[in-house]
Backbone as JSON, one array per atom type, in Angstrom:
{
  "sequence": "XXXXXXXXXXXXXXXXXXXXXXXXXXXXXXXXXXXXXXXXXXXXXXXXXXXXXXXXXXXXXXXXXXXXXXXXXXXXXXXXXXXXXXXXXXXXXXXXXXXXXXXXXXXXXXXXXXXXXXXXXXXXXXXXXXXXXXXXXXXXXXXXXXXXXXXXXXXXXXXXXXXXXXXXXXXXXXXXXXXXXXXXXXXXXXXXXXXXXXXXXXXXXXXXXXXXXXXXXXXXXXXXXXXXXXXXXXXXXXXXXXXXXXX",
  "N": [[54.3, 74.88, 130.7], [52.09, 77.04, 129.64], [53.15, 79.13, 131.17], [56.31, 79.52, 130.36], [55.44, 80.59, 127.76], [54.32, 82.95, 128.3], [56.33, 84.38, 129.56], [58.16, 84.43, 127.4], [56.81, 85.89, 125.88], [56.55, 88.45, 127.15], [59.15, 88.78, 127.26], [59.21, 89.34, 124.3], [57.91, 91.73, 124.18], [59.21, 93.54, 125.78], [61.47, 93.92, 124.34], [60.53, 95.35, 122.35], [59.92, 97.7, 122.93], [62.36, 98.33, 124.01], [63.67, 98.96, 121.31], [63.18, 101.82, 121.22], [64.93, 103.4, 122.4], [67.17, 103.61, 120.55], [65.7, 104.81, 118.22], [63.77, 107.5, 118.29], [60.91, 107.83, 116.86], [59.27, 104.84, 115.28], [58.54, 102.74, 112.71], [56.2, 99.8, 111.79], [57.42, 97.85, 110.41], [60.18, 98.63, 110.51], [60.61, 98.21, 113.19], [59.97, 94.96, 113.4], [62.25, 94.34, 111.48], [64.21, 94.92, 113.28], [63.78, 93.74, 115.84], [63.82, 90.98, 114.66], [61.28, 90.14, 114.62], [58.53, 88.06, 113.33], [56.27, 90.52, 111.27], [53.74, 89.9, 111.82], [53.67, 89.13, 114.78], [54.74, 91.15, 115.97], [52.7, 93.31, 115.33], [50.7, 92.6, 116.9], [51.87, 92.33, 119.65], [52.23, 95.67, 119.43], [49.99, 96.5, 119.1], [49.21, 95.69, 122.45], [50.66, 97.34, 123.65], [50.32, 99.54, 122.52], [47.32, 99.79, 123.75], [48.05, 99.83, 126.48], [49.59, 102.13, 127.1], [51.67, 102.5, 126.74], [53.4, 102.97, 124.25], [52.59, 105.11, 121.32], [50.58, 105.34, 118.29], [51.18, 107.48, 115.61], [48.82, 108.55, 113.62], [48.87, 109.48, 110.98], [51.82, 109.11, 109.8], [51.65, 106.74, 110.5], [53.74, 105.29, 112.63], [55.38, 104.52, 115.23], [55.86, 105.99, 118.76], [57.06, 106.38, 122.05], [54.99, 106.09, 124.74], [53.06, 108.16, 126.94], [53.0, 106.57, 129.69], [55.5, 105.55, 130.03], [57.03, 107.68, 130.89], [55.6, 108.17, 133.02], [56.58, 105.68, 134.82], [59.02, 106.44, 134.83], [59.01, 108.78, 136.16], [58.97, 108.0, 138.93], [61.12, 107.04, 139.61], [63.64, 106.08, 142.08], [64.99, 108.72, 144.04], [66.9, 108.75, 145.27], [68.67, 106.39, 144.78], [68.8, 106.29, 142.3], [71.74, 106.95, 140.19], [71.94, 108.8, 138.05], [70.22, 110.56, 138.71], [70.98, 111.29, 141.05], [73.83, 112.16, 141.05], [73.54, 114.56, 139.21], [73.57, 117.09, 140.35], [76.24, 117.49, 141.01], [77.97, 116.6, 138.8], [76.83, 119.07, 136.99], [78.27, 120.96, 138.4], [81.17, 120.33, 137.79], [81.19, 120.4, 135.06], [80.69, 123.37, 134.9], [83.2, 124.17, 136.14], [85.25, 123.55, 134.35], [84.03, 123.58, 131.97], [83.87, 121.74, 129.74], [81.76, 118.96, 128.17], [80.27, 116.98, 130.41], [79.78, 113.46, 131.29], [78.52, 110.44, 132.54], [78.78, 106.95, 132.63], [77.66, 103.54, 132.9], [78.46, 100.16, 133.0], [77.06, 97.61, 131.37], [77.18, 94.15, 130.75], [78.75, 93.43, 128.16], [78.94, 96.19, 127.12], [78.91, 99.7, 127.5], [77.03, 102.24, 128.97], [75.48, 105.63, 128.73], [74.0, 106.91, 130.7], [73.82, 109.74, 132.13], [74.01, 112.97, 131.34], [75.91, 116.1, 131.03], [75.89, 119.08, 128.94], [78.54, 120.68, 127.58], [78.77, 124.73, 127.59], [80.1, 125.62, 125.89], [80.46, 127.01, 122.17], [81.46, 125.16, 120.35], [80.9, 122.07, 121.06], [81.23, 118.66, 122.88], [78.45, 116.36, 121.9], [76.3, 114.66, 123.92], [74.24, 111.93, 123.64], [71.84, 110.89, 125.67], [71.46, 107.25, 127.0], [72.93, 105.89, 125.07], [74.94, 103.26, 123.8], [77.89, 101.66, 124.09], [80.96, 100.0, 123.13], [82.98, 98.1, 125.27], [85.74, 97.83, 124.38], [87.16, 100.13, 123.91], [88.01, 103.62, 124.46], [87.94, 106.05, 126.59], [86.29, 105.88, 129.07], [85.46, 103.3, 128.98], [87.51, 101.93, 129.37], [88.31, 102.78, 132.26], [86.01, 101.6, 133.34], [86.83, 98.7, 132.9], [89.25, 98.54, 134.02], [88.88, 98.71, 136.84], [87.14, 96.9, 137.51], [86.13, 93.88, 139.17], [88.55, 90.91, 138.87], [87.4, 88.51, 138.04], [85.17, 90.17, 136.56], [86.78, 91.44, 134.76], [87.8, 89.04, 133.34], [85.68, 88.13, 131.86], [84.89, 90.63, 130.39], [87.02, 90.53, 128.56], [86.95, 88.28, 127.34], [84.75, 88.51, 125.48], [82.98, 87.73, 122.82], [82.48, 89.06, 120.66], [84.79, 90.95, 120.25], [86.45, 93.43, 119.05], [88.94, 92.83, 116.45], [91.03, 94.44, 115.9], [91.87, 95.43, 118.03], [93.98, 94.71, 120.51], [94.45, 92.11, 123.1], [96.26, 91.52, 125.01], [97.64, 94.13, 125.02], [95.61, 96.0, 125.73], [95.0, 94.92, 128.33], [97.58, 95.67, 129.72], [97.26, 98.28, 129.25], [94.9, 98.68, 131.18], [96.44, 98.08, 133.6], [97.51, 99.97, 133.88], [96.24, 102.0, 134.05], [94.81, 101.9, 136.43], [96.77, 102.21, 137.86], [97.51, 105.21, 138.01], [94.71, 106.19, 138.0], [93.16, 107.36, 136.3], [91.9, 107.45, 132.84], [92.65, 108.34, 129.7], [91.43, 109.31, 126.2], [92.21, 109.61, 122.7], [90.34, 110.58, 119.99], [89.94, 107.75, 119.68], [87.18, 106.13, 119.64], [85.54, 107.93, 118.53], [86.25, 110.22, 115.74], [87.92, 113.34, 116.11], [87.36, 113.75, 118.71], [88.15, 113.46, 122.38], [89.01, 112.15, 125.47], [88.46, 112.08, 129.02], [88.41, 109.67, 132.07], [87.52, 109.27, 135.12], [86.91, 106.37, 137.91], [83.91, 106.16, 139.77], [83.37, 105.06, 142.67], [81.62, 103.08, 145.18], [81.12, 102.82, 148.59], [82.06, 100.3, 149.44], [84.62, 100.27, 148.01], [84.14, 99.57, 145.52], [83.78, 99.67, 142.07], [81.12, 101.5, 140.11], [80.55, 103.21, 138.35], [81.57, 105.67, 135.57], [83.05, 108.31, 135.21], [83.22, 111.01, 132.93], [84.67, 113.47, 130.99], [84.63, 114.96, 127.9], [85.31, 116.37, 124.86], [86.07, 118.46, 122.06], [89.19, 117.81, 120.28], [91.22, 119.52, 119.77], [90.85, 121.02, 121.53], [90.74, 119.93, 123.88], [93.19, 118.84, 124.95], [96.19, 116.18, 125.73], [97.72, 118.0, 127.85], [95.98, 119.52, 128.5], [93.94, 117.44, 129.69], [95.37, 115.98, 131.57], [95.43, 118.15, 133.51], [92.56, 118.22, 134.11], [92.13, 115.99, 135.03], [92.38, 116.1, 138.62], [90.39, 117.9, 139.01], [88.11, 116.41, 138.25], [88.45, 113.45, 139.59], [88.1, 114.32, 142.4], [85.57, 115.46, 141.83], [84.32, 112.68, 141.45], [84.86, 111.5, 143.64], [83.55, 112.67, 145.9], [80.8, 111.92, 144.67], [80.68, 109.56, 145.15], [80.61, 108.84, 147.88], [78.28, 109.74, 148.1], [76.82, 107.55, 147.83], [74.85, 104.46, 149.1], [76.11, 102.24, 151.42]],
  "CA": [[54.72, 75.46, 129.36], [51.97, 77.96, 129.5], [53.98, 80.14, 131.92], [57.0, 79.98, 129.59], [54.88, 81.26, 126.82], [53.79, 84.29, 129.14], [57.27, 85.0, 129.81], [58.4, 85.1, 126.06], [55.5, 87.32, 125.24], [56.96, 89.56, 127.8], [60.44, 89.36, 126.53], [59.38, 90.21, 123.02], [57.41, 93.04, 124.21], [60.0, 94.37, 126.16], [62.25, 93.81, 122.94], [60.1, 96.23, 121.16], [60.05, 98.97, 123.64], [64.11, 98.71, 123.92], [64.15, 99.5, 119.72], [63.11, 103.13, 121.24], [66.59, 103.65, 122.83], [67.73, 103.86, 119.22], [64.93, 105.95, 117.48], [62.24, 108.14, 118.81], [59.91, 107.04, 116.12], [59.76, 103.37, 114.42], [57.17, 101.57, 112.16], [56.08, 98.12, 112.39], [58.41, 97.18, 109.6], [61.52, 98.79, 111.26], [60.59, 97.24, 114.56], [60.16, 93.9, 112.9], [63.47, 94.44, 111.3], [65.05, 95.45, 114.64], [63.63, 92.59, 116.99], [64.03, 90.07, 113.93], [60.34, 88.96, 114.81], [57.65, 88.7, 111.81], [55.44, 91.56, 111.3], [51.88, 89.64, 112.66], [53.54, 88.85, 115.96], [55.32, 92.59, 116.17], [51.46, 93.98, 115.51], [49.87, 92.34, 118.16], [52.38, 93.24, 120.69], [52.23, 96.89, 119.35], [48.89, 96.81, 119.71], [49.24, 95.74, 123.6], [51.96, 98.2, 124.06], [49.6, 100.86, 122.58], [46.28, 99.62, 124.65], [48.26, 100.14, 127.6], [49.54, 103.43, 126.99], [53.35, 102.42, 126.38], [53.21, 103.8, 123.01], [51.26, 106.21, 120.85], [51.08, 105.51, 116.93], [50.69, 108.38, 114.68], [48.28, 108.27, 112.2], [49.35, 110.43, 109.62], [53.07, 108.61, 109.36], [52.02, 105.14, 110.96], [54.65, 105.19, 113.24], [55.06, 104.39, 117.12], [56.23, 106.73, 119.77], [56.84, 106.17, 123.4], [53.63, 106.59, 125.77], [52.94, 108.44, 128.42], [53.2, 105.36, 130.48], [56.91, 105.57, 130.13], [57.31, 108.64, 131.65], [54.97, 108.08, 134.67], [57.33, 105.19, 135.46], [60.72, 107.35, 135.11], [58.88, 109.82, 137.47], [58.81, 107.41, 140.32], [62.77, 106.11, 139.99], [63.96, 106.3, 143.14], [65.62, 110.04, 143.94], [68.52, 108.19, 146.41], [69.36, 105.3, 144.41], [69.44, 106.59, 140.71], [72.81, 107.72, 139.89], [71.47, 109.68, 137.07], [69.55, 111.68, 139.66], [71.86, 111.49, 142.25], [74.74, 113.27, 140.71], [73.55, 115.86, 138.43], [74.37, 118.33, 140.52], [78.33, 117.09, 141.33], [78.25, 116.71, 136.93], [76.88, 120.34, 136.47], [79.17, 121.84, 139.15], [81.8, 119.79, 137.16], [80.88, 120.99, 133.96], [81.01, 124.89, 135.18], [84.54, 124.47, 136.55], [85.94, 122.99, 133.13], [83.37, 124.13, 130.67], [83.87, 120.75, 128.84], [80.91, 117.97, 128.3], [80.7, 115.73, 131.36], [79.36, 112.18, 131.08], [78.43, 109.28, 133.54], [78.11, 105.67, 132.23], [77.52, 102.39, 133.73], [78.59, 98.84, 132.53], [75.88, 96.6, 130.93], [77.65, 93.52, 130.23], [79.91, 93.82, 127.47], [78.98, 97.6, 126.61], [78.93, 100.75, 128.68], [75.76, 103.03, 128.57], [75.7, 106.78, 129.19], [73.01, 107.4, 131.57], [73.59, 110.97, 132.38], [75.44, 114.02, 130.46], [75.69, 117.66, 131.12], [76.94, 119.31, 127.58], [79.58, 122.24, 127.76], [77.99, 125.63, 127.05], [80.6, 126.36, 124.6], [79.82, 126.69, 121.06], [81.46, 123.77, 119.59], [81.14, 120.84, 122.09], [80.74, 117.14, 122.54], [77.16, 116.02, 122.15], [76.09, 113.09, 124.54], [72.77, 111.45, 123.7], [72.09, 109.72, 126.72], [71.39, 105.68, 126.14], [74.12, 105.31, 123.93], [75.66, 102.43, 124.21], [79.12, 101.52, 123.28], [81.58, 98.55, 123.28], [84.3, 98.51, 126.34], [87.27, 97.68, 123.93], [87.77, 101.54, 123.64], [87.54, 104.77, 125.01], [88.57, 106.15, 128.37], [85.18, 105.17, 129.81], [85.32, 101.81, 128.89], [88.75, 101.46, 129.79], [88.52, 102.53, 133.43], [85.34, 100.46, 134.08], [87.34, 97.66, 132.81], [90.53, 98.35, 134.94], [88.73, 98.86, 138.2], [86.04, 95.83, 137.52], [86.92, 92.63, 139.57], [89.35, 89.73, 137.85], [86.18, 87.88, 137.21], [84.62, 90.57, 135.49], [87.62, 91.57, 133.89], [87.76, 88.01, 132.43], [84.61, 88.14, 130.99], [85.31, 91.5, 129.2], [88.03, 89.98, 127.32], [86.24, 86.98, 126.58], [83.61, 88.95, 124.56], [83.17, 86.97, 121.72], [82.38, 90.05, 119.25], [85.66, 91.58, 120.59], [87.42, 93.64, 117.66], [90.37, 91.91, 115.96], [91.86, 95.86, 115.9], [92.13, 95.81, 119.74], [94.84, 93.26, 121.2], [93.66, 91.96, 124.49], [97.53, 91.7, 125.81], [97.81, 95.31, 125.04], [94.54, 96.37, 126.79], [95.2, 94.78, 129.77], [98.28, 96.48, 130.0], [96.61, 99.92, 129.39], [94.15, 98.71, 132.38], [97.05, 97.67, 134.6], [98.32, 101.48, 133.95], [94.82, 103.19, 134.17], [94.36, 101.78, 137.71], [98.5, 102.7, 139.01], [97.36, 106.5, 137.52], [93.72, 106.59, 138.62], [92.02, 107.61, 135.12], [92.33, 107.24, 131.57], [92.35, 108.95, 128.31], [91.74, 108.82, 125.08], [91.96, 110.55, 121.9], [89.93, 109.98, 118.6], [89.72, 106.47, 119.72], [85.71, 105.74, 118.99], [85.1, 109.2, 117.37], [87.02, 111.14, 115.39], [87.77, 114.56, 116.39], [87.29, 113.67, 120.19], [89.07, 113.01, 123.25], [88.28, 112.45, 126.84], [89.25, 111.7, 130.09], [87.36, 109.24, 132.73], [87.83, 108.31, 136.04], [85.79, 105.8, 138.47], [83.1, 106.33, 140.74], [83.5, 104.04, 143.75], [80.98, 103.13, 146.17], [81.74, 102.9, 149.84], [82.68, 99.04, 149.28], [85.47, 100.22, 146.76], [83.49, 98.71, 143.99], [83.38, 100.88, 140.73], [79.65, 101.42, 139.58], [80.14, 104.28, 137.11], [82.87, 106.17, 134.75], [82.74, 109.73, 135.39], [83.88, 111.57, 131.82], [84.8, 114.77, 130.7], [84.76, 115.15, 126.8], [85.5, 117.72, 123.87], [87.4, 118.56, 120.69], [90.63, 117.4, 120.42], [92.12, 120.73, 119.68], [90.98, 121.86, 122.76], [90.96, 118.84, 125.29], [94.53, 117.97, 124.78], [96.46, 115.56, 126.75], [98.23, 118.53, 128.77], [94.14, 119.87, 129.12], [93.26, 116.2, 130.38], [96.11, 116.05, 132.76], [94.88, 119.25, 134.51], [91.15, 118.2, 134.24], [92.09, 114.85, 136.32], [92.36, 116.1, 139.43], [88.95, 118.13, 139.54], [87.27, 114.74, 137.97], [88.71, 113.03, 140.67], [87.27, 114.99, 143.39], [83.91, 114.84, 142.11], [84.09, 111.3, 141.64], [84.69, 111.09, 145.09], [82.06, 113.38, 146.31], [79.56, 111.37, 144.31], [80.99, 107.99, 145.88], [80.07, 109.47, 149.44], [76.21, 109.98, 148.08], [76.19, 105.92, 147.87], [75.06, 103.72, 150.31], [76.79, 100.75, 151.67]],
  "C": [[53.75, 76.75, 128.94], [52.69, 79.6, 129.9], [55.27, 80.48, 131.23], [56.64, 80.6, 128.2], [54.44, 82.53, 126.77], [54.86, 85.04, 129.23], [58.02, 85.48, 128.37], [57.83, 86.13, 125.09], [56.29, 88.73, 125.88], [58.33, 90.21, 127.39], [60.31, 90.0, 125.35], [58.68, 91.53, 123.25], [58.35, 94.34, 124.41], [61.4, 94.96, 125.06], [61.98, 95.25, 122.14], [60.48, 97.67, 121.8], [61.4, 99.33, 123.89], [64.27, 99.12, 122.65], [64.18, 101.06, 120.12], [64.13, 103.92, 121.78], [67.17, 103.89, 121.72], [67.26, 105.01, 118.41], [64.06, 106.35, 118.18], [61.05, 107.72, 118.28], [60.45, 106.15, 115.4], [58.65, 102.89, 113.68], [57.53, 100.17, 112.15], [57.18, 97.41, 111.28], [60.19, 97.5, 110.0], [61.17, 97.95, 112.35], [60.5, 95.77, 114.11], [61.51, 93.58, 112.37], [64.55, 94.26, 112.8], [64.91, 94.1, 115.49], [63.93, 91.6, 115.97], [62.42, 89.23, 114.64], [59.09, 89.04, 113.4], [56.69, 89.55, 112.14], [53.86, 91.12, 111.89], [52.22, 89.67, 114.12], [53.93, 90.25, 116.59], [53.97, 93.72, 116.22], [50.88, 93.65, 116.46], [50.37, 92.91, 119.34], [52.36, 94.46, 120.79], [50.97, 97.37, 119.76], [48.08, 96.84, 121.29], [49.66, 96.73, 124.24], [50.76, 99.53, 124.04], [48.33, 101.02, 123.4], [46.59, 100.43, 125.94], [49.07, 101.26, 127.98], [51.09, 103.57, 126.87], [53.66, 103.1, 125.26], [52.21, 104.4, 122.32], [51.69, 105.98, 119.06], [50.22, 106.91, 116.4], [49.87, 107.82, 113.82], [48.37, 108.6, 110.75], [50.86, 109.77, 109.0], [52.9, 106.88, 109.96], [52.99, 104.71, 111.68], [54.39, 105.26, 114.68], [56.34, 105.37, 117.9], [56.08, 106.07, 121.11], [55.69, 106.75, 123.98], [54.07, 107.09, 126.86], [53.25, 107.83, 129.71], [54.49, 105.16, 131.37], [57.12, 106.42, 131.4], [56.56, 108.61, 133.28], [56.13, 107.04, 135.16], [58.76, 105.77, 136.23], [60.31, 108.11, 136.2], [58.64, 109.0, 138.65], [60.12, 106.69, 140.57], [62.94, 106.74, 141.29], [65.34, 107.6, 142.97], [66.98, 109.65, 144.79], [69.19, 107.34, 145.7], [69.84, 105.56, 142.96], [70.49, 107.48, 140.65], [72.72, 108.77, 138.72], [71.13, 110.91, 137.57], [70.55, 112.29, 140.35], [73.04, 112.35, 142.02], [75.01, 114.2, 139.73], [74.12, 116.7, 138.67], [75.88, 118.74, 140.59], [78.2, 117.32, 139.46], [78.0, 118.14, 136.75], [78.0, 121.11, 137.12], [80.76, 121.68, 138.59], [82.21, 120.36, 135.77], [81.27, 122.69, 134.13], [82.32, 124.71, 135.32], [85.45, 124.32, 135.53], [85.64, 123.6, 132.1], [83.63, 123.32, 129.64], [82.38, 119.74, 129.2], [81.38, 116.7, 129.43], [79.56, 114.79, 131.33], [79.17, 111.0, 132.1], [77.95, 107.68, 132.76], [78.42, 104.7, 133.11], [78.24, 101.36, 132.71], [77.41, 97.8, 132.52], [76.33, 95.38, 130.11], [78.9, 93.31, 129.45], [79.74, 95.37, 126.71], [78.92, 98.23, 127.88], [77.7, 101.61, 127.95], [76.03, 104.41, 129.02], [74.46, 107.25, 129.74], [72.71, 108.86, 132.17], [74.25, 111.83, 131.54], [74.84, 115.52, 130.64], [76.73, 118.4, 129.96], [77.49, 120.53, 128.23], [78.95, 123.21, 127.16], [79.15, 126.32, 125.72], [80.13, 126.28, 123.36], [80.11, 125.55, 120.04], [82.11, 123.32, 121.11], [80.71, 119.72, 121.53], [79.56, 116.89, 123.04], [77.18, 114.88, 122.61], [74.76, 113.09, 124.64], [72.76, 110.43, 124.87], [70.86, 108.31, 125.99], [71.85, 105.41, 125.62], [74.54, 104.43, 124.5], [76.96, 102.01, 123.12], [80.27, 100.34, 123.95], [82.63, 99.05, 124.65], [85.81, 98.18, 125.76], [88.1, 99.07, 124.0], [87.46, 102.46, 124.06], [87.75, 105.02, 126.5], [87.72, 105.77, 129.44], [85.35, 103.69, 130.27], [86.33, 101.4, 129.62], [88.82, 101.46, 131.51], [87.23, 101.71, 134.07], [85.8, 99.14, 133.91], [88.6, 97.77, 133.88], [90.18, 98.46, 136.45], [87.62, 97.84, 138.29], [87.0, 94.86, 138.19], [87.65, 91.87, 138.79], [88.06, 89.19, 136.97], [85.6, 88.74, 136.28], [85.52, 91.05, 134.37], [88.14, 90.47, 132.63], [86.89, 87.89, 131.4], [84.57, 89.19, 130.1], [86.27, 91.13, 128.14], [87.94, 89.06, 127.02], [85.28, 87.51, 125.8], [83.84, 88.29, 123.54], [82.77, 88.15, 120.47], [83.94, 91.35, 119.8], [86.5, 92.17, 119.14], [88.98, 93.26, 117.31], [91.41, 93.1, 116.03], [92.39, 95.94, 117.1], [92.74, 94.63, 120.08], [94.61, 93.37, 122.61], [95.2, 92.04, 125.33], [97.72, 93.42, 125.91], [97.15, 96.24, 125.95], [94.68, 96.03, 127.65], [96.24, 95.47, 130.39], [98.14, 97.85, 130.33], [96.02, 99.63, 130.97], [94.99, 98.81, 133.69], [97.68, 99.6, 135.16], [97.25, 102.66, 134.59], [94.77, 103.2, 135.81], [95.49, 102.21, 138.65], [97.72, 104.18, 138.91], [95.94, 106.9, 138.41], [92.6, 106.93, 137.94], [92.63, 107.04, 133.99], [91.97, 108.25, 130.56], [92.58, 108.52, 127.47], [91.54, 109.85, 123.91], [91.86, 109.96, 120.44], [89.9, 108.16, 118.61], [88.61, 105.37, 119.22], [84.94, 106.71, 117.86], [85.82, 110.13, 117.1], [86.89, 112.63, 115.74], [87.46, 115.02, 117.96], [88.15, 113.12, 120.96], [88.38, 113.16, 124.8], [88.82, 111.6, 127.67], [88.25, 111.22, 131.19], [87.99, 108.72, 134.0], [86.62, 107.71, 136.78], [85.16, 106.53, 139.64], [83.07, 105.08, 141.77], [82.54, 103.89, 144.65], [81.42, 102.98, 147.93], [82.48, 101.67, 150.12], [83.92, 99.19, 148.47], [85.14, 99.27, 145.31], [83.3, 99.65, 143.1], [81.8, 100.81, 140.36], [79.48, 102.53, 138.74], [81.55, 104.73, 136.72], [82.17, 107.53, 134.71], [83.67, 110.3, 134.04], [83.81, 112.84, 131.47], [85.47, 114.58, 129.01], [84.62, 116.22, 125.89], [86.16, 117.47, 122.75], [88.6, 118.26, 121.12], [91.58, 118.29, 120.61], [92.21, 121.61, 120.98], [91.03, 121.08, 124.14], [92.24, 118.08, 124.75], [95.01, 117.12, 125.99], [97.01, 116.63, 127.87], [97.04, 119.23, 129.41], [93.44, 118.68, 130.13], [93.97, 115.95, 131.32], [95.39, 117.32, 133.68], [93.5, 118.87, 134.69], [91.19, 117.08, 135.56], [91.92, 115.43, 137.67], [90.86, 116.85, 140.07], [87.68, 117.02, 139.2], [87.22, 113.85, 138.95], [88.04, 113.38, 142.19], [86.14, 114.91, 143.27], [83.56, 113.88, 141.86], [84.07, 110.63, 143.3], [83.67, 111.56, 146.04], [81.17, 112.45, 145.85], [79.64, 109.91, 144.96], [80.5, 108.03, 147.49], [78.94, 109.55, 149.64], [75.79, 108.32, 148.38], [75.9, 105.51, 149.23], [75.46, 102.5, 150.56], [76.15, 99.87, 151.49]]
}
């Protein structure tokens, strides 16, 4: 019983830290609402996280932000296994080649997460915050991750209990088949007004999809014709990325 209590406490503390993927600063009340925990429990866990250096409380605003311990942990991420670090140079190279924002996404359950982004240098550009989570039902990157997933993973994705009613599963599955046939996916204002995107799969040496490499920008500039032109350099970049990975 004591072991279960310890695990539950750890889960709650981690849930609190994960709240900061959505906002940089949060109050006790906001964290309590986001985690659905009572304030007394949140207060105790915040005090522990603060004591260990994972959170810092601003005495003027009484809000919390991530502490230096988090940065110490991130500094020790493997430079050979972390795709966000490993692929950065190739992403910058692709950005410089096509002058649009380049993002890297991985699948986490029923969502995709942006783990790296290199923004275009143009005045009007797609701003891509790292850490953003998006559903797998819409968007070029979502469809690439689903199209090249295993049949069992595809079945899991299509069985998502939160699947939007506006997206027909049969039509979606047909799209996935076309995407796998052509090797890339495109979208125009599917998830965000005024934005279009093209995405290609990054495959490891075992030919398993590990990420989606996406190029996004304003619909007026990143037209369907332009996206078809971008497909070749994006696929070449993804191929080079895949070759960097270990078997």
